[in-house]
PDB file of C-alpha atoms and ligand atoms in Angstrom:
ATOM      1  CA  MET A   1       0.110   0.026  -0.102  1.00  0.00           C
ATOM      2  CA  ASN A   2       1.529   3.532  -1.179  1.00  0.00           C
ATOM      3  CA  LEU A   3       0.625   6.318   0.888  1.00  0.00           C
ATOM      4  CA  SER A   4       3.086   8.665  -1.041  1.00  0.00           C
ATOM      5  CA  THR A   5       1.790  12.095  -2.014  1.00  0.00           C
ATOM      6  CA  GLU A   6       2.984  15.790  -3.210  1.00  0.00           C
ATOM      7  CA  LEU A   7       2.533  19.143  -1.711  1.00  0.00           C
ATOM      8  CA  GLY A   8       3.964  22.299  -2.725  1.00  0.00           C
ATOM      9  CA  GLY A   9       5.999  20.651  -5.297  1.00  0.00           C
ATOM     10  CA  TYR A  10       7.896  18.157  -2.772  1.00  0.00           C
ATOM     11  CA  LYS A  11       7.274  14.586  -3.051  1.00  0.00           C
ATOM     12  CA  LEU A  12       6.474  12.927   0.291  1.00  0.00           C
ATOM     13  CA  SER A  13       6.849   9.246   1.406  1.00  0.00           C
ATOM     14  CA  ASN A  14       3.614   9.336   3.149  1.00  0.00           C
ATOM     15  CA  CYS A  15       0.541  11.883   3.613  1.00  0.00           C
ATOM     16  CA  PHE A  16       0.824  12.684   7.459  1.00  0.00           C
ATOM     17  CA  MET A  17       2.220  15.846   9.095  1.00  0.00           C
ATOM     18  CA  ASN A  18       1.814  17.538  12.418  1.00  0.00           C
ATOM     19  CA  ALA A  19      -0.552  20.350  12.747  1.00  0.00           C
ATOM     20  CA  SER A  20       1.280  23.634  13.267  1.00  0.00           C
ATOM     21  CA  GLY A  21       0.733  24.009  17.267  1.00  0.00           C
ATOM     22  CA  PRO A  22       1.025  20.826  19.148  1.00  0.00           C
ATOM     23  CA  LEU A  23       4.742  19.429  19.676  1.00  0.00           C
ATOM     24  CA  CYS A  24       6.640  21.727  17.177  1.00  0.00           C
ATOM     25  CA  THR A  25       7.903  24.549  19.337  1.00  0.00           C
ATOM     26  CA  THR A  26      11.253  23.562  20.934  1.00  0.00           C
ATOM     27  CA  GLU A  27      14.442  22.164  19.400  1.00  0.00           C
ATOM     28  CA  LYS A  28      13.500  18.693  20.964  1.00  0.00           C
ATOM     29  CA  GLU A  29       9.942  18.834  19.648  1.00  0.00           C
ATOM     30  CA  LEU A  30      11.043  19.550  16.301  1.00  0.00           C
ATOM     31  CA  ASN A  31      13.888  16.794  16.303  1.00  0.00           C
ATOM     32  CA  ASP A  32      11.197  14.256  17.573  1.00  0.00           C
ATOM     33  CA  LEU A  33       9.100  15.187  14.511  1.00  0.00           C
ATOM     34  CA  GLY A  34      12.133  15.062  12.086  1.00  0.00           C
ATOM     35  CA  LYS A  35      12.822  11.326  13.556  1.00  0.00           C
ATOM     36  CA  SER A  36       9.233  10.363  13.209  1.00  0.00           C
ATOM     37  CA  SER A  37       7.493   8.670  10.474  1.00  0.00           C
ATOM     38  CA  ALA A  38       5.602  11.838   9.187  1.00  0.00           C
ATOM     39  CA  GLY A  39       6.323  12.477   5.716  1.00  0.00           C
ATOM     40  CA  LEU A  40       6.957  16.264   6.339  1.00  0.00           C
ATOM     41  CA  PHE A  41       6.680  18.552   9.311  1.00  0.00           C
ATOM     42  CA  ILE A  42       6.153  22.268  10.227  1.00  0.00           C
ATOM     43  CA  SER A  43       6.807  24.501  13.137  1.00  0.00           C
ATOM     44  CA  LYS A  44       4.786  26.168  15.703  1.00  0.00           C
ATOM     45  CA  SER A  45       3.467  29.455  14.032  1.00  0.00           C
ATOM     46  CA  ALA A  46       6.358  32.216  14.420  1.00  0.00           C
ATOM     47  CA  THR A  47       6.121  35.714  15.302  1.00  0.00           C
ATOM     48  CA  GLU A  48       9.041  38.128  14.910  1.00  0.00           C
ATOM     49  CA  GLN A  49       9.885  38.298  18.663  1.00  0.00           C
ATOM     50  CA  GLU A  50       9.835  35.147  20.783  1.00  0.00           C
ATOM     51  CA  ARG A  51       6.616  35.051  22.821  1.00  0.00           C
ATOM     52  CA  GLU A  52       5.551  33.523  26.320  1.00  0.00           C
ATOM     53  CA  GLY A  53       1.961  33.300  25.326  1.00  0.00           C
ATOM     54  CA  ASN A  54      -1.138  33.136  27.443  1.00  0.00           C
ATOM     55  CA  PRO A  55      -1.183  32.090  31.109  1.00  0.00           C
ATOM     56  CA  SER A  56      -1.841  28.446  31.965  1.00  0.00           C
ATOM     57  CA  PRO A  57      -3.765  26.350  32.248  1.00  0.00           C
ATOM     58  CA  ARG A  58      -3.923  27.096  28.615  1.00  0.00           C
ATOM     59  CA  TYR A  59      -4.465  23.462  26.704  1.00  0.00           C
ATOM     60  CA  VAL A  60      -7.048  20.855  28.217  1.00  0.00           C
ATOM     61  CA  ASP A  61      -7.850  17.605  26.929  1.00  0.00           C
ATOM     62  CA  THR A  62     -11.574  16.836  27.063  1.00  0.00           C
ATOM     63  CA  PRO A  63     -13.487  13.547  26.148  1.00  0.00           C
ATOM     64  CA  TRP A  64     -14.267  14.890  22.702  1.00  0.00           C
ATOM     65  CA  GLY A  65     -10.979  16.744  22.012  1.00  0.00           C
ATOM     66  CA  SER A  66      -9.167  19.479  23.420  1.00  0.00           C
ATOM     67  CA  ILE A  67      -9.538  23.346  24.046  1.00  0.00           C
ATOM     68  CA  ASN A  68      -6.716  25.646  23.801  1.00  0.00           C
ATOM     69  CA  SER A  69      -5.725  29.269  24.206  1.00  0.00           C
ATOM     70  CA  MET A  70      -1.968  29.019  23.962  1.00  0.00           C
ATOM     71  CA  GLY A  71      -1.576  32.785  22.727  1.00  0.00           C
ATOM     72  CA  LEU A  72       1.358  32.087  20.106  1.00  0.00           C
ATOM     73  CA  PRO A  73       3.832  30.785  22.428  1.00  0.00           C
ATOM     74  CA  ASN A  74       6.869  30.382  20.023  1.00  0.00           C
ATOM     75  CA  LYS A  75      10.679  31.094  19.799  1.00  0.00           C
ATOM     76  CA  GLY A  76      10.663  33.972  17.088  1.00  0.00           C
ATOM     77  CA  TYR A  77      11.096  33.317  13.483  1.00  0.00           C
ATOM     78  CA  LEU A  78      14.964  33.240  13.411  1.00  0.00           C
ATOM     79  CA  PHE A  79      14.796  30.424  15.902  1.00  0.00           C
ATOM     80  CA  TYR A  80      12.885  28.300  13.373  1.00  0.00           C
ATOM     81  CA  ALA A  81      15.013  29.651  10.338  1.00  0.00           C
ATOM     82  CA  GLU A  82      18.138  28.188  12.249  1.00  0.00           C
ATOM     83  CA  GLN A  83      16.482  25.004  12.983  1.00  0.00           C
ATOM     84  CA  ALA A  84      15.645  24.302   9.414  1.00  0.00           C
ATOM     85  CA  ARG A  85      19.327  24.115   8.965  1.00  0.00           C
ATOM     86  CA  GLN A  86      19.756  21.723  11.679  1.00  0.00           C
ATOM     87  CA  LEU A  87      16.419  19.790  10.621  1.00  0.00           C
ATOM     88  CA  ALA A  88      17.738  19.171   6.980  1.00  0.00           C
ATOM     89  CA  LYS A  89      19.455  16.136   8.257  1.00  0.00           C
ATOM     90  CA  TYR A  90      16.125  14.398   8.290  1.00  0.00           C
ATOM     91  CA  LYS A  91      15.696  14.668   4.680  1.00  0.00           C
ATOM     92  CA  LYS A  92      12.159  15.423   4.467  1.00  0.00           C
ATOM     93  CA  PRO A  93      10.554  18.767   3.788  1.00  0.00           C
ATOM     94  CA  PHE A  94      10.259  21.201   6.786  1.00  0.00           C
ATOM     95  CA  PHE A  95       7.597  24.264   6.663  1.00  0.00           C
ATOM     96  CA  ILE A  96       7.656  27.045   8.797  1.00  0.00           C
ATOM     97  CA  SER A  97       4.064  28.574   9.964  1.00  0.00           C
ATOM     98  CA  VAL A  98       4.268  32.192  10.270  1.00  0.00           C
ATOM     99  CA  SER A  99       1.718  34.452  12.208  1.00  0.00           C
ATOM    100  CA  GLY A 100       3.013  37.978  12.436  1.00  0.00           C
ATOM    101  CA  MET A 101       1.106  40.336  14.838  1.00  0.00           C
ATOM    102  CA  SER A 102       0.771  42.712  11.891  1.00  0.00           C
ATOM    103  CA  LEU A 103       1.107  42.547   8.028  1.00  0.00           C
ATOM    104  CA  GLU A 104       4.308  44.414   8.371  1.00  0.00           C
ATOM    105  CA  GLU A 105       5.536  41.566  10.559  1.00  0.00           C
ATOM    106  CA  ASN A 106       4.544  39.062   8.271  1.00  0.00           C
ATOM    107  CA  VAL A 107       6.284  40.881   5.468  1.00  0.00           C
ATOM    108  CA  LYS A 108       9.585  41.092   7.272  1.00  0.00           C
ATOM    109  CA  MET A 109       9.684  37.448   8.264  1.00  0.00           C
ATOM    110  CA  ILE A 110       8.268  36.007   4.987  1.00  0.00           C
ATOM    111  CA  GLN A 111      11.135  38.013   3.144  1.00  0.00           C
ATOM    112  CA  HIS A 112      13.776  36.714   5.409  1.00  0.00           C
ATOM    113  CA  LEU A 113      12.639  33.182   5.440  1.00  0.00           C
ATOM    114  CA  SER A 114      12.197  33.059   1.646  1.00  0.00           C
ATOM    115  CA  GLN A 115      16.167  33.530   1.449  1.00  0.00           C
ATOM    116  CA  ILE A 116      16.849  30.125   3.346  1.00  0.00           C
ATOM    117  CA  ASP A 117      17.377  27.196   1.292  1.00  0.00           C
ATOM    118  CA  GLU A 118      16.590  24.591   4.021  1.00  0.00           C
ATOM    119  CA  ILE A 119      12.870  25.799   4.478  1.00  0.00           C
ATOM    120  CA  SER A 120      10.713  24.022   2.153  1.00  0.00           C
ATOM    121  CA  ALA A 121       7.538  26.058   2.269  1.00  0.00           C
ATOM    122  CA  ILE A 122       5.727  28.542   4.346  1.00  0.00           C
ATOM    123  CA  GLU A 123       2.398  28.199   5.797  1.00  0.00           C
ATOM    124  CA  LEU A 124       0.818  31.785   6.476  1.00  0.00           C
ATOM    125  CA  ASN A 125      -1.533  31.188   9.571  1.00  0.00           C
ATOM    126  CA  LEU A 126      -4.224  33.725   8.929  1.00  0.00           C
ATOM    127  CA  SER A 127      -6.848  32.016  11.661  1.00  0.00           C
ATOM    128  CA  CYS A 128      -5.333  32.347  15.193  1.00  0.00           C
ATOM    129  CA  PRO A 129      -8.202  32.660  17.172  1.00  0.00           C
ATOM    130  CA  ASN A 130      -6.569  33.384  20.768  1.00  0.00           C
ATOM    131  CA  LEU A 131      -4.992  36.683  20.645  1.00  0.00           C
ATOM    132  CA  PRO A 132      -7.250  38.988  23.040  1.00  0.00           C
ATOM    133  CA  GLY A 133      -8.308  41.960  20.945  1.00  0.00           C
ATOM    134  CA  LYS A 134      -7.096  40.577  17.580  1.00  0.00           C
ATOM    135  CA  PRO A 135      -9.736  39.165  15.104  1.00  0.00           C
ATOM    136  CA  GLN A 136      -9.003  36.204  12.996  1.00  0.00           C
ATOM    137  CA  THR A 137      -7.735  37.556   9.577  1.00  0.00           C
ATOM    138  CA  ALA A 138      -9.348  35.005   7.394  1.00  0.00           C
ATOM    139  CA  TYR A 139     -12.773  36.053   8.677  1.00  0.00           C
ATOM    140  CA  ASP A 140     -12.100  39.610   7.185  1.00  0.00           C
ATOM    141  CA  PHE A 141     -12.280  38.906   3.455  1.00  0.00           C
ATOM    142  CA  THR A 142     -11.039  42.494   2.496  1.00  0.00           C
ATOM    143  CA  GLN A 143      -8.150  42.098   4.959  1.00  0.00           C
ATOM    144  CA  THR A 144      -7.287  38.593   3.421  1.00  0.00           C
ATOM    145  CA  GLU A 145      -7.011  40.050  -0.041  1.00  0.00           C
ATOM    146  CA  ILE A 146      -4.853  42.929   1.288  1.00  0.00           C
ATOM    147  CA  VAL A 147      -2.550  40.482   3.068  1.00  0.00           C
ATOM    148  CA  LEU A 148      -2.113  38.189  -0.232  1.00  0.00           C
ATOM    149  CA  GLU A 149      -1.567  41.072  -2.531  1.00  0.00           C
ATOM    150  CA  LYS A 150       1.238  42.356  -0.605  1.00  0.00           C
ATOM    151  CA  ILE A 151       2.788  38.760   0.747  1.00  0.00           C
ATOM    152  CA  MET A 152       2.436  36.768  -2.655  1.00  0.00           C
ATOM    153  CA  PRO A 153       4.738  38.816  -4.915  1.00  0.00           C
ATOM    154  CA  LEU A 154       7.567  38.907  -1.887  1.00  0.00           C
ATOM    155  CA  CYS A 155       7.561  34.965  -1.128  1.00  0.00           C
ATOM    156  CA  SER A 156       9.738  32.880  -3.400  1.00  0.00           C
ATOM    157  CA  LYS A 157       8.991  29.645  -1.326  1.00  0.00           C
ATOM    158  CA  PRO A 158       5.631  27.713  -2.048  1.00  0.00           C
ATOM    159  CA  LEU A 159       3.032  29.263   0.156  1.00  0.00           C
ATOM    160  CA  GLY A 160       0.006  28.082   1.759  1.00  0.00           C
ATOM    161  CA  VAL A 161      -2.563  29.686   3.918  1.00  0.00           C
ATOM    162  CA  LYS A 162      -4.119  28.248   7.173  1.00  0.00           C
ATOM    163  CA  LEU A 163      -7.781  29.008   7.268  1.00  0.00           C
ATOM    164  CA  PRO A 164     -10.522  28.997   9.939  1.00  0.00           C
ATOM    165  CA  PRO A 165     -13.463  26.805   9.396  1.00  0.00           C
ATOM    166  CA  TYR A 166     -16.229  28.757   7.603  1.00  0.00           C
ATOM    167  CA  PHE A 167     -20.118  27.931   8.067  1.00  0.00           C
ATOM    168  CA  ASP A 168     -21.746  29.442   5.458  1.00  0.00           C
ATOM    169  CA  ILE A 169     -21.799  28.287   1.772  1.00  0.00           C
ATOM    170  CA  ILE A 170     -21.516  31.958   0.602  1.00  0.00           C
ATOM    171  CA  HIS A 171     -18.286  32.282   2.657  1.00  0.00           C
ATOM    172  CA  PHE A 172     -16.726  29.316   1.181  1.00  0.00           C
ATOM    173  CA  HIS A 173     -17.354  30.945  -2.262  1.00  0.00           C
ATOM    174  CA  GLN A 174     -16.026  34.322  -1.203  1.00  0.00           C
ATOM    175  CA  MET A 175     -12.906  32.996   0.158  1.00  0.00           C
ATOM    176  CA  ALA A 176     -12.320  30.590  -2.816  1.00  0.00           C
ATOM    177  CA  GLU A 177     -12.830  33.391  -5.198  1.00  0.00           C
ATOM    178  CA  ILE A 178      -9.980  35.543  -3.335  1.00  0.00           C
ATOM    179  CA  LEU A 179      -7.668  32.449  -2.882  1.00  0.00           C
ATOM    180  CA  ASN A 180      -7.990  31.529  -6.722  1.00  0.00           C
ATOM    181  CA  GLN A 181      -6.512  34.907  -7.742  1.00  0.00           C
ATOM    182  CA  TYR A 182      -3.242  34.152  -6.252  1.00  0.00           C
ATOM    183  CA  PRO A 183      -0.325  31.307  -6.929  1.00  0.00           C
ATOM    184  CA  LEU A 184      -0.805  29.750  -3.676  1.00  0.00           C
ATOM    185  CA  ARG A 185       0.261  26.144  -3.303  1.00  0.00           C
ATOM    186  CA  PHE A 186      -1.967  24.781  -0.767  1.00  0.00           C
ATOM    187  CA  VAL A 187      -4.653  25.695   1.854  1.00  0.00           C
ATOM    188  CA  THR A 188      -5.086  24.006   5.171  1.00  0.00           C
ATOM    189  CA  CYS A 189      -8.331  23.366   6.448  1.00  0.00           C
ATOM    190  CA  ILE A 190      -9.069  23.849   9.372  1.00  0.00           C
ATOM    191  CA  ASN A 191      -7.715  25.510  12.260  1.00  0.00           C
ATOM    192  CA  SER A 192      -9.543  24.968  15.575  1.00  0.00           C
ATOM    193  CA  ILE A 193     -12.904  26.286  15.934  1.00  0.00           C
ATOM    194  CA  GLY A 194     -12.517  29.452  17.762  1.00  0.00           C
ATOM    195  CA  ASN A 195     -13.849  30.957  20.920  1.00  0.00           C
ATOM    196  CA  ALA A 196     -15.596  27.864  22.350  1.00  0.00           C
ATOM    197  CA  LEU A 197     -16.165  27.314  25.904  1.00  0.00           C
ATOM    198  CA  VAL A 198     -15.729  24.254  27.680  1.00  0.00           C
ATOM    199  CA  ILE A 199     -16.847  24.214  31.602  1.00  0.00           C
ATOM    200  CA  ASP A 200     -16.531  22.084  34.498  1.00  0.00           C
ATOM    201  CA  SER A 201     -20.030  21.421  35.877  1.00  0.00           C
ATOM    202  CA  ASP A 202     -18.804  20.033  39.342  1.00  0.00           C
ATOM    203  CA  LYS A 203     -16.361  23.176  39.728  1.00  0.00           C
ATOM    204  CA  GLU A 204     -18.915  25.503  38.147  1.00  0.00           C
ATOM    205  CA  GLU A 205     -16.012  26.997  36.338  1.00  0.00           C
ATOM    206  CA  VAL A 206     -14.170  27.436  33.007  1.00  0.00           C
ATOM    207  CA  VAL A 207     -11.232  24.871  32.388  1.00  0.00           C
ATOM    208  CA  ILE A 208      -8.595  27.120  30.755  1.00  0.00           C
ATOM    209  CA  LYS A 209      -7.481  30.601  32.291  1.00  0.00           C
ATOM    210  CA  PRO A 210      -7.144  32.835  29.064  1.00  0.00           C
ATOM    211  CA  LYS A 211     -10.114  34.977  27.891  1.00  0.00           C
ATOM    212  CA  ASP A 212     -12.376  33.876  30.718  1.00  0.00           C
ATOM    213  CA  GLY A 213     -12.243  30.171  29.630  1.00  0.00           C
ATOM    214  CA  PHE A 214     -12.780  31.188  25.806  1.00  0.00           C
ATOM    215  CA  GLY A 215     -10.437  28.997  23.305  1.00  0.00           C
ATOM    216  CA  GLY A 216     -10.282  26.950  20.175  1.00  0.00           C
ATOM    217  CA  ILE A 217     -11.509  23.296  20.177  1.00  0.00           C
ATOM    218  CA  GLY A 218     -10.063  20.346  18.129  1.00  0.00           C
ATOM    219  CA  GLY A 219     -10.450  16.803  18.168  1.00  0.00           C
ATOM    220  CA  ASP A 220     -13.527  15.061  17.566  1.00  0.00           C
ATOM    221  CA  TYR A 221     -15.886  17.925  17.901  1.00  0.00           C
ATOM    222  CA  ILE A 222     -14.586  19.410  14.621  1.00  0.00           C
ATOM    223  CA  LYS A 223     -14.421  16.459  12.233  1.00  0.00           C
ATOM    224  CA  PRO A 224     -17.537  17.291  10.416  1.00  0.00           C
ATOM    225  CA  THR A 225     -16.866  20.885  10.198  1.00  0.00           C
ATOM    226  CA  ALA A 226     -13.196  20.284   8.866  1.00  0.00           C
ATOM    227  CA  LEU A 227     -14.512  17.509   6.463  1.00  0.00           C
ATOM    228  CA  ALA A 228     -16.909  20.144   5.245  1.00  0.00           C
ATOM    229  CA  ASN A 229     -14.217  22.696   4.624  1.00  0.00           C
ATOM    230  CA  VAL A 230     -11.921  20.403   2.865  1.00  0.00           C
ATOM    231  CA  ARG A 231     -14.673  19.306   0.610  1.00  0.00           C
ATOM    232  CA  GLN A 232     -15.711  23.032  -0.294  1.00  0.00           C
ATOM    233  CA  PHE A 233     -12.294  24.179  -1.001  1.00  0.00           C
ATOM    234  CA  TYR A 234     -11.249  20.964  -2.977  1.00  0.00           C
ATOM    235  CA  THR A 235     -14.317  21.549  -4.971  1.00  0.00           C
ATOM    236  CA  LEU A 236     -14.097  25.278  -5.523  1.00  0.00           C
ATOM    237  CA  LEU A 237     -10.177  26.014  -5.770  1.00  0.00           C
ATOM    238  CA  LYS A 238      -8.274  25.892  -8.800  1.00  0.00           C
ATOM    239  CA  LYS A 239      -6.462  22.504  -9.292  1.00  0.00           C
ATOM    240  CA  ASP A 240      -2.999  23.572  -8.731  1.00  0.00           C
ATOM    241  CA  ILE A 241      -3.759  24.582  -5.003  1.00  0.00           C
ATOM    242  CA  ASP A 242      -3.722  21.494  -2.918  1.00  0.00           C
ATOM    243  CA  VAL A 243      -5.846  21.234   0.300  1.00  0.00           C
ATOM    244  CA  VAL A 244      -4.230  19.964   3.475  1.00  0.00           C
ATOM    245  CA  GLY A 245      -6.723  18.475   5.927  1.00  0.00           C
ATOM    246  CA  CYS A 246      -6.825  19.001   9.510  1.00  0.00           C
ATOM    247  CA  GLY A 247      -9.178  18.393  12.199  1.00  0.00           C
ATOM    248  CA  GLY A 248     -10.589  15.352  14.109  1.00  0.00           C
ATOM    249  CA  ILE A 249      -7.926  12.912  12.676  1.00  0.00           C
ATOM    250  CA  ARG A 250      -7.316  10.313  15.285  1.00  0.00           C
ATOM    251  CA  SER A 251      -7.773   7.146  13.321  1.00  0.00           C
ATOM    252  CA  GLY A 252      -7.088   5.685   9.764  1.00  0.00           C
ATOM    253  CA  VAL A 253     -10.537   6.090   9.122  1.00  0.00           C
ATOM    254  CA  ASP A 254     -10.560   9.911   9.857  1.00  0.00           C
ATOM    255  CA  ALA A 255      -7.399  10.163   7.688  1.00  0.00           C
ATOM    256  CA  PHE A 256      -9.335   8.189   4.763  1.00  0.00           C
ATOM    257  CA  GLU A 257     -12.321  10.494   5.154  1.00  0.00           C
ATOM    258  CA  HIS A 258     -10.197  13.582   4.850  1.00  0.00           C
ATOM    259  CA  ILE A 259      -8.587  12.137   1.615  1.00  0.00           C
ATOM    260  CA  LEU A 260     -11.891  11.168   0.206  1.00  0.00           C
ATOM    261  CA  CYS A 261     -13.303  14.663   0.624  1.00  0.00           C
ATOM    262  CA  GLY A 262     -10.129  15.835  -1.422  1.00  0.00           C
ATOM    263  CA  ALA A 263      -7.175  16.289   0.975  1.00  0.00           C
ATOM    264  CA  SER A 264      -3.634  15.695  -0.471  1.00  0.00           C
ATOM    265  CA  VAL A 265      -1.866  15.730   3.132  1.00  0.00           C
ATOM    266  CA  VAL A 266      -3.411  15.328   6.440  1.00  0.00           C
ATOM    267  CA  GLN A 267      -2.320  17.018   9.772  1.00  0.00           C
ATOM    268  CA  LEU A 268      -2.463  15.750  13.306  1.00  0.00           C
ATOM    269  CA  GLY A 269      -3.363  18.182  15.876  1.00  0.00           C
ATOM    270  CA  THR A 270      -5.006  17.068  19.266  1.00  0.00           C
ATOM    271  CA  ILE A 271      -4.318  13.209  18.800  1.00  0.00           C
ATOM    272  CA  LEU A 272      -0.488  14.373  18.404  1.00  0.00           C
ATOM    273  CA  MET A 273      -0.630  16.144  21.751  1.00  0.00           C
ATOM    274  CA  GLN A 274      -2.332  13.233  23.468  1.00  0.00           C
ATOM    275  CA  GLU A 275      -0.320  10.450  21.824  1.00  0.00           C
ATOM    276  CA  GLY A 276       2.909  11.801  20.896  1.00  0.00           C
ATOM    277  CA  VAL A 277       4.798  10.965  17.355  1.00  0.00           C
ATOM    278  CA  SER A 278       3.559   7.380  17.655  1.00  0.00           C
ATOM    279  CA  ALA A 279       0.389   8.246  16.412  1.00  0.00           C
ATOM    280  CA  PHE A 280       1.774   8.642  12.951  1.00  0.00           C
ATOM    281  CA  ASP A 281       2.889   4.959  12.608  1.00  0.00           C
ATOM    282  CA  ARG A 282      -0.660   3.906  14.228  1.00  0.00           C
ATOM    283  CA  ILE A 283      -2.717   5.984  12.111  1.00  0.00           C
ATOM    284  CA  ALA A 284      -0.586   5.223   8.634  1.00  0.00           C
ATOM    285  CA  GLN A 285      -1.014   1.664   9.497  1.00  0.00           C
ATOM    286  CA  GLU A 286      -4.784   1.915   9.926  1.00  0.00           C
ATOM    287  CA  LEU A 287      -5.217   3.907   6.606  1.00  0.00           C
ATOM    288  CA  GLN A 288      -3.082   1.082   4.973  1.00  0.00           C
ATOM    289  CA  GLU A 289      -5.375  -1.572   6.524  1.00  0.00           C
ATOM    290  CA  ILE A 290      -8.452   0.287   5.146  1.00  0.00           C
ATOM    291  CA  MET A 291      -7.007   0.762   1.711  1.00  0.00           C
ATOM    292  CA  GLN A 292      -6.139  -2.877   1.522  1.00  0.00           C
ATOM    293  CA  LYS A 293      -9.710  -3.952   2.479  1.00  0.00           C
ATOM    294  CA  LYS A 294     -11.118  -1.656  -0.139  1.00  0.00           C
ATOM    295  CA  GLY A 295      -8.462  -2.876  -2.828  1.00  0.00           C
ATOM    296  CA  TYR A 296      -6.827   0.621  -3.142  1.00  0.00           C
ATOM    297  CA  GLN A 297      -2.918   0.938  -3.980  1.00  0.00           C
ATOM    298  CA  ASN A 298      -2.434   4.678  -3.882  1.00  0.00           C
ATOM    299  CA  LEU A 299      -4.110   7.629  -2.344  1.00  0.00           C
ATOM    300  CA  LEU A 300      -5.085   9.005  -5.815  1.00  0.00           C
ATOM    301  CA  ASP A 301      -7.297   5.668  -6.196  1.00  0.00           C
ATOM    302  CA  PHE A 302      -9.820   7.283  -3.709  1.00  0.00           C
ATOM    303  CA  LYS A 303      -8.572  11.210  -3.279  1.00  0.00           C
ATOM    304  CA  GLY A 304     -11.412  13.671  -3.621  1.00  0.00           C
ATOM    305  CA  LYS A 305     -13.825  10.836  -5.059  1.00  0.00           C
ATOM    306  CA  LEU A 306     -16.609  11.205  -2.310  1.00  0.00           C
ATOM    307  CA  LYS A 307     -20.122  10.227  -3.966  1.00  0.00           C
ATOM    308  CA  SER A 308     -23.253  12.350  -3.359  1.00  0.00           C
ATOM    309  CA  LEU A 309     -26.407  10.555  -3.154  1.00  0.00           C
TER     310      LEU A 309
HETATM  311  O1  RRO B 401      -1.248  29.614  19.914  1.00  0.00           O
HETATM  312  C1  RRO B 401      -2.214  29.371  19.795  1.00  0.00           C
HETATM  313  O2  RRO B 401      -3.222  29.720  20.755  1.00  0.00           O
HETATM  314  C2  RRO B 401      -2.904  28.843  18.764  1.00  0.00           C
HETATM  315  C3  RRO B 401      -2.810  29.377  17.454  1.00  0.00           C
HETATM  316 BR1  RRO B 401      -1.546  30.518  16.841  1.00  0.00          BR
HETATM  317  C4  RRO B 401      -3.755  28.682  16.265  1.00  0.00           C
HETATM  318  O3  RRO B 401      -3.462  29.186  15.142  1.00  0.00           O
HETATM  319  N1  RRO B 401      -4.651  27.954  16.550  1.00  0.00           N
HETATM  320  C5  RRO B 401      -4.847  27.502  17.893  1.00  0.00           C
HETATM  321  O4  RRO B 401      -5.765  26.702  18.043  1.00  0.00           O
HETATM  322  N2  RRO B 401      -4.101  28.028  18.765  1.00  0.00           N
END
């Protein structure tokens, strides 16, 4: 069974990577991802300056997934640029996620990162839900267009964008129309569903500290929304923009469903936090077993081929 795929012009031995966020902030975490069976890997979203992030507790597992309000803790983009040089020894693509606090900051980081050979591609995060007082860029269509208009000509690496979930058909169309104007290589669907509230009914209190308990949810809660977003963008985007599926993947079946909806690559988020990098081996094995049962040899045998009734 062959799990190979392509993204951003890179051939990948398999379709699994980490979501930007879980276990990809420190040197040790990045090396663990390098050694893992993931086909490629990506850094935590970087800002110009190192950030501590929000106060703890800021990530909590729940029976159906997780809630977080990390607040962009990261070591600063120059750290990830330096890591890229060290991580090249793992001989698989390494992407850097960028999430500047302003357009100017994104411009500065992307111009610099574009010059570094060992960085394979950039995922521009337009959807962080957890910065007090800052809206998610990709919910503002005008601003999204301004950002892409400015950044696309400056970026000499393959560039993708990380999108938040959309919930209205017109919004899928409006965003796809914007994205289709640019030479983007991929879109990642979806970031966590923002500003949810998980509470502890015994204690009658919230479970995370920042923003009075409001945070992004991931895991089982969000798989149907993630599949909807993958399917919509797979259908609406021009064919040279690949879709990367993220949201609720904790088994081979979940990965299979994302690929059936059109994902070329799938990301592990909450399950990576919960299980560590061994999740890549287990889920890849489960996906291969499903393919074997169904008589599929390659991902292209079923990618995007979801049937309607
Ligand atoms: O760091 C975070 O709080 C965070 C980010 Br940047 C993001 O894009 N998505 C998320 O769930 N948390």
